[in-house]
Amino acid sequence: MGDKDKEDESELFLAAIGPVRKLPEKPLPPATPRPRPRARMAEVDEANAREAFRLGLDDAALEAEDALAWRSDALPVGVYKRLRRGEIAAQEELDLHGADARTAETLVRAFLADAQRHGVGCVRIIHGKGRSSPGSDVGSRGAPVLKNLVDRMLRQRASVLGFHSAPRAQGGTGAVLVLIAPFNRR
């Protein structure tokens, strides 16, 4: 077979298969996965709230026997009265005894977020009265640190509809019942 016959066969083969493209010499590396989306504005709001919270140590601190109480406009008065009387049962409980302020803040944030995510409507947070541990639970002015911390945190959380100190049988002024808004999936 001659060179002319090989050229004819090559041309005939190329005509039969059609146009071709050259393959890359090395395979392309896999694309890096895109980062998960973040709620940046929510992170900024949270950081601003933390800063305002730390600066908001006002002179009107609660004392050991003072009741914690707050209601958002979204919570009907009748439901709030039931909460205040202890007629709404807590589904979950967080005990902050022995925690320092920084740990308590982290625990409360995680607890409330988890409760809302799982559809828990009412929780109890036991903060204590601040009388038994003067070194860690009572501030320089004699005010209970954890009690005041919980009060300020709950007032700043959008997920909290209202709260009130628990009835005497459920911890009295050393615990607080909190109503949580349902989780809103957008």
mmCIF file with all atom_site columns, C-alpha atoms in Angstrom:
data_model
loop_
_atom_site.group_PDB
_atom_site.id
_atom_site.type_symbol
_atom_site.label_atom_id
_atom_site.label_alt_id
_atom_site.label_comp_id
_atom_site.label_asym_id
_atom_site.label_entity_id
_atom_site.label_seq_id
_atom_site.pdbx_PDB_ins_code
_atom_site.Cartn_x
_atom_site.Cartn_y
_atom_site.Cartn_z
_atom_site.occupancy
_atom_site.B_iso_or_equiv
_atom_site.pdbx_formal_charge
_atom_site.auth_seq_id
_atom_site.auth_comp_id
_atom_site.auth_asym_id
_atom_site.auth_atom_id
_atom_site.pdbx_PDB_model_num
ATOM 1   C CA . MET A 1 1   ? 0.000   0.000  0.000  1.00 0.00 ? 1   MET A CA 1
ATOM 2   C CA . GLY A 1 2   ? 1.374   3.352  -1.018 1.00 0.00 ? 2   GLY A CA 1
ATOM 3   C CA . ASP A 1 3   ? 1.531   6.732  0.630  1.00 0.00 ? 3   ASP A CA 1
ATOM 4   C CA . LYS A 1 4   ? -1.191  7.996  -1.712 1.00 0.00 ? 4   LYS A CA 1
ATOM 5   C CA . ASP A 1 5   ? -3.591  5.241  -0.586 1.00 0.00 ? 5   ASP A CA 1
ATOM 6   C CA . LYS A 1 6   ? -2.914  6.044  3.117  1.00 0.00 ? 6   LYS A CA 1
ATOM 7   C CA . GLU A 1 7   ? -3.671  9.740  2.526  1.00 0.00 ? 7   GLU A CA 1
ATOM 8   C CA . ASP A 1 8   ? -6.927  8.845  0.733  1.00 0.00 ? 8   ASP A CA 1
ATOM 9   C CA . GLU A 1 9   ? -7.978  6.578  3.596  1.00 0.00 ? 9   GLU A CA 1
ATOM 10  C CA . SER A 1 10  ? -7.155  9.321  6.158  1.00 0.00 ? 10  SER A CA 1
ATOM 11  C CA . GLU A 1 11  ? -9.219  11.861 4.239  1.00 0.00 ? 11  GLU A CA 1
ATOM 12  C CA . LEU A 1 12  ? -12.055 9.376  3.851  1.00 0.00 ? 12  LEU A CA 1
ATOM 13  C CA . PHE A 1 13  ? -11.943 8.605  7.611  1.00 0.00 ? 13  PHE A CA 1
ATOM 14  C CA . LEU A 1 14  ? -11.928 12.325 8.587  1.00 0.00 ? 14  LEU A CA 1
ATOM 15  C CA . ALA A 1 15  ? -14.836 13.001 6.234  1.00 0.00 ? 15  ALA A CA 1
ATOM 16  C CA . ALA A 1 16  ? -16.792 10.118 7.779  1.00 0.00 ? 16  ALA A CA 1
ATOM 17  C CA . ILE A 1 17  ? -16.353 11.192 11.420 1.00 0.00 ? 17  ILE A CA 1
ATOM 18  C CA . GLY A 1 18  ? -16.800 14.922 10.891 1.00 0.00 ? 18  GLY A CA 1
ATOM 19  C CA . PRO A 1 19  ? -15.070 17.801 12.647 1.00 0.00 ? 19  PRO A CA 1
ATOM 20  C CA . VAL A 1 20  ? -13.077 17.009 15.799 1.00 0.00 ? 20  VAL A CA 1
ATOM 21  C CA . ARG A 1 21  ? -11.779 19.064 18.669 1.00 0.00 ? 21  ARG A CA 1
ATOM 22  C CA . LYS A 1 22  ? -8.531  18.554 20.453 1.00 0.00 ? 22  LYS A CA 1
ATOM 23  C CA . LEU A 1 23  ? -8.788  17.328 24.064 1.00 0.00 ? 23  LEU A CA 1
ATOM 24  C CA . PRO A 1 24  ? -7.007  19.335 26.751 1.00 0.00 ? 24  PRO A CA 1
ATOM 25  C CA . GLU A 1 25  ? -3.687  17.853 27.707 1.00 0.00 ? 25  GLU A CA 1
ATOM 26  C CA . LYS A 1 26  ? -4.431  17.879 31.473 1.00 0.00 ? 26  LYS A CA 1
ATOM 27  C CA . PRO A 1 27  ? -7.866  17.485 32.984 1.00 0.00 ? 27  PRO A CA 1
ATOM 28  C CA . LEU A 1 28  ? -9.186  20.716 34.511 1.00 0.00 ? 28  LEU A CA 1
ATOM 29  C CA . PRO A 1 29  ? -9.119  20.788 38.322 1.00 0.00 ? 29  PRO A CA 1
ATOM 30  C CA . PRO A 1 30  ? -12.498 20.502 40.013 1.00 0.00 ? 30  PRO A CA 1
ATOM 31  C CA . ALA A 1 31  ? -14.119 23.834 40.819 1.00 0.00 ? 31  ALA A CA 1
ATOM 32  C CA . THR A 1 32  ? -13.927 24.912 44.457 1.00 0.00 ? 32  THR A CA 1
ATOM 33  C CA . PRO A 1 33  ? -17.279 24.648 46.191 1.00 0.00 ? 33  PRO A CA 1
ATOM 34  C CA . ARG A 1 34  ? -19.106 27.909 46.721 1.00 0.00 ? 34  ARG A CA 1
ATOM 35  C CA . PRO A 1 35  ? -19.254 29.070 50.332 1.00 0.00 ? 35  PRO A CA 1
ATOM 36  C CA . ARG A 1 36  ? -22.508 28.633 52.199 1.00 0.00 ? 36  ARG A CA 1
ATOM 37  C CA . PRO A 1 37  ? -24.573 31.823 52.234 1.00 0.00 ? 37  PRO A CA 1
ATOM 38  C CA . ARG A 1 38  ? -24.431 33.819 55.459 1.00 0.00 ? 38  ARG A CA 1
ATOM 39  C CA . ALA A 1 39  ? -26.955 36.170 56.941 1.00 0.00 ? 39  ALA A CA 1
ATOM 40  C CA . ARG A 1 40  ? -24.512 39.068 57.129 1.00 0.00 ? 40  ARG A CA 1
ATOM 41  C CA . MET A 1 41  ? -27.059 41.658 58.249 1.00 0.00 ? 41  MET A CA 1
ATOM 42  C CA . ALA A 1 42  ? -28.221 39.355 61.037 1.00 0.00 ? 42  ALA A CA 1
ATOM 43  C CA . GLU A 1 43  ? -24.591 38.937 62.129 1.00 0.00 ? 43  GLU A CA 1
ATOM 44  C CA . VAL A 1 44  ? -24.125 42.726 62.150 1.00 0.00 ? 44  VAL A CA 1
ATOM 45  C CA . ASP A 1 45  ? -27.371 43.169 64.125 1.00 0.00 ? 45  ASP A CA 1
ATOM 46  C CA . GLU A 1 46  ? -26.264 40.521 66.603 1.00 0.00 ? 46  GLU A CA 1
ATOM 47  C CA . ALA A 1 47  ? -22.857 42.189 67.053 1.00 0.00 ? 47  ALA A CA 1
ATOM 48  C CA . ASN A 1 48  ? -24.513 45.584 67.541 1.00 0.00 ? 48  ASN A CA 1
ATOM 49  C CA . ALA A 1 49  ? -26.935 44.123 70.082 1.00 0.00 ? 49  ALA A CA 1
ATOM 50  C CA . ARG A 1 50  ? -24.047 42.526 72.011 1.00 0.00 ? 50  ARG A CA 1
ATOM 51  C CA . GLU A 1 51  ? -22.192 45.826 72.117 1.00 0.00 ? 51  GLU A CA 1
ATOM 52  C CA . ALA A 1 52  ? -25.295 47.748 73.210 1.00 0.00 ? 52  ALA A CA 1
ATOM 53  C CA . PHE A 1 53  ? -25.925 45.069 75.818 1.00 0.00 ? 53  PHE A CA 1
ATOM 54  C CA . ARG A 1 54  ? -22.419 45.365 77.264 1.00 0.00 ? 54  ARG A CA 1
ATOM 55  C CA . LEU A 1 55  ? -22.693 49.150 77.374 1.00 0.00 ? 55  LEU A CA 1
ATOM 56  C CA . GLY A 1 56  ? -26.220 49.071 78.763 1.00 0.00 ? 56  GLY A CA 1
ATOM 57  C CA . LEU A 1 57  ? -25.347 48.270 82.339 1.00 0.00 ? 57  LEU A CA 1
ATOM 58  C CA . ASP A 1 58  ? -27.658 50.947 83.665 1.00 0.00 ? 58  ASP A CA 1
ATOM 59  C CA . ASP A 1 59  ? -28.116 52.005 87.279 1.00 0.00 ? 59  ASP A CA 1
ATOM 60  C CA . ALA A 1 60  ? -31.580 50.413 87.550 1.00 0.00 ? 60  ALA A CA 1
ATOM 61  C CA . ALA A 1 61  ? -30.315 46.890 88.217 1.00 0.00 ? 61  ALA A CA 1
ATOM 62  C CA . LEU A 1 62  ? -32.736 44.306 89.527 1.00 0.00 ? 62  LEU A CA 1
ATOM 63  C CA . GLU A 1 63  ? -32.332 43.042 93.074 1.00 0.00 ? 63  GLU A CA 1
ATOM 64  C CA . ALA A 1 64  ? -32.579 39.433 94.259 1.00 0.00 ? 64  ALA A CA 1
ATOM 65  C CA . GLU A 1 65  ? -36.320 39.528 95.048 1.00 0.00 ? 65  GLU A CA 1
ATOM 66  C CA . ASP A 1 66  ? -37.361 41.690 92.052 1.00 0.00 ? 66  ASP A CA 1
ATOM 67  C CA . ALA A 1 67  ? -39.531 39.970 89.460 1.00 0.00 ? 67  ALA A CA 1
ATOM 68  C CA . LEU A 1 68  ? -38.487 39.836 85.819 1.00 0.00 ? 68  LEU A CA 1
ATOM 69  C CA . ALA A 1 69  ? -41.342 40.948 83.591 1.00 0.00 ? 69  ALA A CA 1
ATOM 70  C CA . TRP A 1 70  ? -41.695 42.111 79.982 1.00 0.00 ? 70  TRP A CA 1
ATOM 71  C CA . ARG A 1 71  ? -44.260 41.728 77.197 1.00 0.00 ? 71  ARG A CA 1
ATOM 72  C CA . SER A 1 72  ? -43.934 42.610 73.521 1.00 0.00 ? 72  SER A CA 1
ATOM 73  C CA . ASP A 1 73  ? -46.850 44.233 71.737 1.00 0.00 ? 73  ASP A CA 1
ATOM 74  C CA . ALA A 1 74  ? -47.229 41.042 69.669 1.00 0.00 ? 74  ALA A CA 1
ATOM 75  C CA . LEU A 1 75  ? -48.210 39.031 72.763 1.00 0.00 ? 75  LEU A CA 1
ATOM 76  C CA . PRO A 1 76  ? -51.880 39.289 73.778 1.00 0.00 ? 76  PRO A CA 1
ATOM 77  C CA . VAL A 1 77  ? -52.433 40.521 77.331 1.00 0.00 ? 77  VAL A CA 1
ATOM 78  C CA . GLY A 1 78  ? -54.505 37.446 78.217 1.00 0.00 ? 78  GLY A CA 1
ATOM 79  C CA . VAL A 1 79  ? -51.690 35.073 77.239 1.00 0.00 ? 79  VAL A CA 1
ATOM 80  C CA . TYR A 1 80  ? -49.217 37.175 79.234 1.00 0.00 ? 80  TYR A CA 1
ATOM 81  C CA . LYS A 1 81  ? -51.477 36.973 82.330 1.00 0.00 ? 81  LYS A CA 1
ATOM 82  C CA . ARG A 1 82  ? -51.575 33.172 81.972 1.00 0.00 ? 82  ARG A CA 1
ATOM 83  C CA . LEU A 1 83  ? -47.761 33.137 81.779 1.00 0.00 ? 83  LEU A CA 1
ATOM 84  C CA . ARG A 1 84  ? -47.477 35.360 84.864 1.00 0.00 ? 84  ARG A CA 1
ATOM 85  C CA . ARG A 1 85  ? -49.773 33.014 86.849 1.00 0.00 ? 85  ARG A CA 1
ATOM 86  C CA . GLY A 1 86  ? -47.703 29.987 85.758 1.00 0.00 ? 86  GLY A CA 1
ATOM 87  C CA . GLU A 1 87  ? -50.542 28.446 83.734 1.00 0.00 ? 87  GLU A CA 1
ATOM 88  C CA . ILE A 1 88  ? -48.313 27.863 80.687 1.00 0.00 ? 88  ILE A CA 1
ATOM 89  C CA . ALA A 1 89  ? -45.994 24.906 81.196 1.00 0.00 ? 89  ALA A CA 1
ATOM 90  C CA . ALA A 1 90  ? -42.320 25.168 80.299 1.00 0.00 ? 90  ALA A CA 1
ATOM 91  C CA . GLN A 1 91  ? -41.297 22.557 77.752 1.00 0.00 ? 91  GLN A CA 1
ATOM 92  C CA . GLU A 1 92  ? -37.536 22.924 78.244 1.00 0.00 ? 92  GLU A CA 1
ATOM 93  C CA . GLU A 1 93  ? -35.311 24.253 81.030 1.00 0.00 ? 93  GLU A CA 1
ATOM 94  C CA . LEU A 1 94  ? -31.856 25.821 81.286 1.00 0.00 ? 94  LEU A CA 1
ATOM 95  C CA . ASP A 1 95  ? -30.099 26.040 84.659 1.00 0.00 ? 95  ASP A CA 1
ATOM 96  C CA . LEU A 1 96  ? -27.387 28.720 84.837 1.00 0.00 ? 96  LEU A CA 1
ATOM 97  C CA . HIS A 1 97  ? -26.285 28.042 88.429 1.00 0.00 ? 97  HIS A CA 1
ATOM 98  C CA . GLY A 1 98  ? -22.504 28.135 88.616 1.00 0.00 ? 98  GLY A CA 1
ATOM 99  C CA . ALA A 1 99  ? -22.024 29.769 85.203 1.00 0.00 ? 99  ALA A CA 1
ATOM 100 C CA . ASP A 1 100 ? -20.063 32.996 84.787 1.00 0.00 ? 100 ASP A CA 1
ATOM 101 C CA . ALA A 1 101 ? -21.641 35.863 82.829 1.00 0.00 ? 101 ALA A CA 1
ATOM 102 C CA . ARG A 1 102 ? -19.868 35.109 79.531 1.00 0.00 ? 102 ARG A CA 1
ATOM 103 C CA . THR A 1 103 ? -20.758 31.412 79.631 1.00 0.00 ? 103 THR A CA 1
ATOM 104 C CA . ALA A 1 104 ? -24.336 32.216 80.664 1.00 0.00 ? 104 ALA A CA 1
ATOM 105 C CA . GLU A 1 105 ? -24.713 34.622 77.730 1.00 0.00 ? 105 GLU A CA 1
ATOM 106 C CA . THR A 1 106 ? -23.552 31.947 75.278 1.00 0.00 ? 106 THR A CA 1
ATOM 107 C CA . LEU A 1 107 ? -25.790 29.296 76.863 1.00 0.00 ? 107 LEU A CA 1
ATOM 108 C CA . VAL A 1 108 ? -28.895 31.512 76.798 1.00 0.00 ? 108 VAL A CA 1
ATOM 109 C CA . ARG A 1 109 ? -28.380 32.487 73.144 1.00 0.00 ? 109 ARG A CA 1
ATOM 110 C CA . ALA A 1 110 ? -27.927 28.871 72.063 1.00 0.00 ? 110 ALA A CA 1
ATOM 111 C CA . PHE A 1 111 ? -30.816 27.658 74.253 1.00 0.00 ? 111 PHE A CA 1
ATOM 112 C CA . LEU A 1 112 ? -33.292 30.196 72.864 1.00 0.00 ? 112 LEU A CA 1
ATOM 113 C CA . ALA A 1 113 ? -32.228 29.607 69.258 1.00 0.00 ? 113 ALA A CA 1
ATOM 114 C CA . ASP A 1 114 ? -32.511 25.844 69.692 1.00 0.00 ? 114 ASP A CA 1
ATOM 115 C CA . ALA A 1 115 ? -35.908 26.115 71.405 1.00 0.00 ? 115 ALA A CA 1
ATOM 116 C CA . GLN A 1 116 ? -37.265 28.310 68.614 1.00 0.00 ? 116 GLN A CA 1
ATOM 117 C CA . ARG A 1 117 ? -35.820 26.056 65.895 1.00 0.00 ? 117 ARG A CA 1
ATOM 118 C CA . HIS A 1 118 ? -37.540 23.023 67.474 1.00 0.00 ? 118 HIS A CA 1
ATOM 119 C CA . GLY A 1 119 ? -40.906 24.728 67.962 1.00 0.00 ? 119 GLY A CA 1
ATOM 120 C CA . VAL A 1 120 ? -40.752 24.993 71.746 1.00 0.00 ? 120 VAL A CA 1
ATOM 121 C CA . GLY A 1 121 ? -43.187 27.709 72.833 1.00 0.00 ? 121 GLY A CA 1
ATOM 122 C CA . CYS A 1 122 ? -42.333 28.159 76.517 1.00 0.00 ? 122 CYS A CA 1
ATOM 123 C CA . VAL A 1 123 ? -39.056 27.636 78.385 1.00 0.00 ? 123 VAL A CA 1
ATOM 124 C CA . ARG A 1 124 ? -37.786 28.206 81.919 1.00 0.00 ? 124 ARG A CA 1
ATOM 125 C CA . ILE A 1 125 ? -34.382 29.725 82.593 1.00 0.00 ? 125 ILE A CA 1
ATOM 126 C CA . ILE A 1 126 ? -33.089 29.302 86.137 1.00 0.00 ? 126 ILE A CA 1
ATOM 127 C CA . HIS A 1 127 ? -30.717 32.176 86.867 1.00 0.00 ? 127 HIS A CA 1
ATOM 128 C CA . GLY A 1 128 ? -30.757 32.130 90.665 1.00 0.00 ? 128 GLY A CA 1
ATOM 129 C CA . LYS A 1 129 ? -31.241 35.083 92.970 1.00 0.00 ? 129 LYS A CA 1
ATOM 130 C CA . GLY A 1 130 ? -27.580 35.921 93.282 1.00 0.00 ? 130 GLY A CA 1
ATOM 131 C CA . ARG A 1 131 ? -27.347 35.656 97.043 1.00 0.00 ? 131 ARG A CA 1
ATOM 132 C CA . SER A 1 132 ? -25.251 32.550 97.605 1.00 0.00 ? 132 SER A CA 1
ATOM 133 C CA . SER A 1 133 ? -22.179 33.283 95.483 1.00 0.00 ? 133 SER A CA 1
ATOM 134 C CA . PRO A 1 134 ? -20.932 36.804 96.154 1.00 0.00 ? 134 PRO A CA 1
ATOM 135 C CA . GLY A 1 135 ? -17.772 36.345 94.084 1.00 0.00 ? 135 GLY A CA 1
ATOM 136 C CA . SER A 1 136 ? -19.315 35.338 90.771 1.00 0.00 ? 136 SER A CA 1
ATOM 137 C CA . ASP A 1 137 ? -23.059 35.925 90.816 1.00 0.00 ? 137 ASP A CA 1
ATOM 138 C CA . VAL A 1 138 ? -23.320 39.316 92.488 1.00 0.00 ? 138 VAL A CA 1
ATOM 139 C CA . GLY A 1 139 ? -21.945 42.487 90.956 1.00 0.00 ? 139 GLY A CA 1
ATOM 140 C CA . SER A 1 140 ? -20.055 45.299 92.633 1.00 0.00 ? 140 SER A CA 1
ATOM 141 C CA . ARG A 1 141 ? -23.315 47.063 93.491 1.00 0.00 ? 141 ARG A CA 1
ATOM 142 C CA . GLY A 1 142 ? -24.750 43.940 95.107 1.00 0.00 ? 142 GLY A CA 1
ATOM 143 C CA . ALA A 1 143 ? -27.077 43.238 92.162 1.00 0.00 ? 143 ALA A CA 1
ATOM 144 C CA . PRO A 1 144 ? -27.412 39.662 90.885 1.00 0.00 ? 144 PRO A CA 1
ATOM 145 C CA . VAL A 1 145 ? -25.341 39.498 87.704 1.00 0.00 ? 145 VAL A CA 1
ATOM 146 C CA . LEU A 1 146 ? -27.002 36.508 86.026 1.00 0.00 ? 146 LEU A CA 1
ATOM 147 C CA . LYS A 1 147 ? -30.501 37.735 86.776 1.00 0.00 ? 147 LYS A CA 1
ATOM 148 C CA . ASN A 1 148 ? -29.768 41.136 85.233 1.00 0.00 ? 148 ASN A CA 1
ATOM 149 C CA . LEU A 1 149 ? -27.959 39.526 82.315 1.00 0.00 ? 149 LEU A CA 1
ATOM 150 C CA . VAL A 1 150 ? -30.948 37.267 81.529 1.00 0.00 ? 150 VAL A CA 1
ATOM 151 C CA . ASP A 1 151 ? -33.355 40.211 81.839 1.00 0.00 ? 151 ASP A CA 1
ATOM 152 C CA . ARG A 1 152 ? -31.409 42.362 79.355 1.00 0.00 ? 152 ARG A CA 1
ATOM 153 C CA . MET A 1 153 ? -30.800 39.483 76.938 1.00 0.00 ? 153 MET A CA 1
ATOM 154 C CA . LEU A 1 154 ? -34.450 38.455 76.817 1.00 0.00 ? 154 LEU A CA 1
ATOM 155 C CA . ARG A 1 155 ? -35.571 42.042 76.143 1.00 0.00 ? 155 ARG A CA 1
ATOM 156 C CA . GLN A 1 156 ? -33.238 42.229 73.128 1.00 0.00 ? 156 GLN A CA 1
ATOM 157 C CA . ARG A 1 157 ? -34.191 38.931 71.474 1.00 0.00 ? 157 ARG A CA 1
ATOM 158 C CA . ALA A 1 158 ? -36.643 39.234 68.593 1.00 0.00 ? 158 ALA A CA 1
ATOM 159 C CA . SER A 1 159 ? -37.716 35.626 69.203 1.00 0.00 ? 159 SER A CA 1
ATOM 160 C CA . VAL A 1 160 ? -38.943 36.423 72.750 1.00 0.00 ? 160 VAL A CA 1
ATOM 161 C CA . LEU A 1 161 ? -42.610 37.421 72.948 1.00 0.00 ? 161 LEU A CA 1
ATOM 162 C CA . GLY A 1 162 ? -42.638 37.953 76.695 1.00 0.00 ? 162 GLY A CA 1
ATOM 163 C CA . PHE A 1 163 ? -41.316 36.696 80.005 1.00 0.00 ? 163 PHE A CA 1
ATOM 164 C CA . HIS A 1 164 ? -42.131 36.766 83.689 1.00 0.00 ? 164 HIS A CA 1
ATOM 165 C CA . SER A 1 165 ? -40.540 35.427 86.857 1.00 0.00 ? 165 SER A CA 1
ATOM 166 C CA . ALA A 1 166 ? -41.802 31.956 87.620 1.00 0.00 ? 166 ALA A CA 1
ATOM 167 C CA . PRO A 1 167 ? -44.390 31.270 90.330 1.00 0.00 ? 167 PRO A CA 1
ATOM 168 C CA . ARG A 1 168 ? -42.928 30.364 93.740 1.00 0.00 ? 168 ARG A CA 1
ATOM 169 C CA . ALA A 1 169 ? -43.425 26.609 93.145 1.00 0.00 ? 169 ALA A CA 1
ATOM 170 C CA . GLN A 1 170 ? -41.384 26.824 89.890 1.00 0.00 ? 170 GLN A CA 1
ATOM 171 C CA . GLY A 1 171 ? -38.437 28.822 91.225 1.00 0.00 ? 171 GLY A CA 1
ATOM 172 C CA . GLY A 1 172 ? -39.954 32.198 92.056 1.00 0.00 ? 172 GLY A CA 1
ATOM 173 C CA . THR A 1 173 ? -37.726 35.186 91.368 1.00 0.00 ? 173 THR A CA 1
ATOM 174 C CA . GLY A 1 174 ? -34.776 32.852 90.760 1.00 0.00 ? 174 GLY A CA 1
ATOM 175 C CA . ALA A 1 175 ? -36.266 31.605 87.482 1.00 0.00 ? 175 ALA A CA 1
ATOM 176 C CA . VAL A 1 176 ? -38.085 33.094 84.524 1.00 0.00 ? 176 VAL A CA 1
ATOM 177 C CA . LEU A 1 177 ? -40.702 31.677 82.135 1.00 0.00 ? 177 LEU A CA 1
ATOM 178 C CA . VAL A 1 178 ? -40.163 32.775 78.534 1.00 0.00 ? 178 VAL A CA 1
ATOM 179 C CA . LEU A 1 179 ? -42.613 32.659 75.617 1.00 0.00 ? 179 LEU A CA 1
ATOM 180 C CA . ILE A 1 180 ? -40.879 32.159 72.270 1.00 0.00 ? 180 ILE A CA 1
ATOM 181 C CA . ALA A 1 181 ? -42.224 33.107 68.831 1.00 0.00 ? 181 ALA A CA 1
ATOM 182 C CA . PRO A 1 182 ? -42.575 30.275 66.304 1.00 0.00 ? 182 PRO A CA 1
ATOM 183 C CA . PHE A 1 183 ? -39.654 29.827 63.906 1.00 0.00 ? 183 PHE A CA 1
ATOM 184 C CA . ASN A 1 184 ? -40.321 31.740 60.688 1.00 0.00 ? 184 ASN A CA 1
ATOM 185 C CA . ARG A 1 185 ? -38.991 29.872 57.632 1.00 0.00 ? 185 ARG A CA 1
ATOM 186 C CA . ARG A 1 186 ? -38.625 32.305 54.784 1.00 0.00 ? 186 ARG A CA 1
#
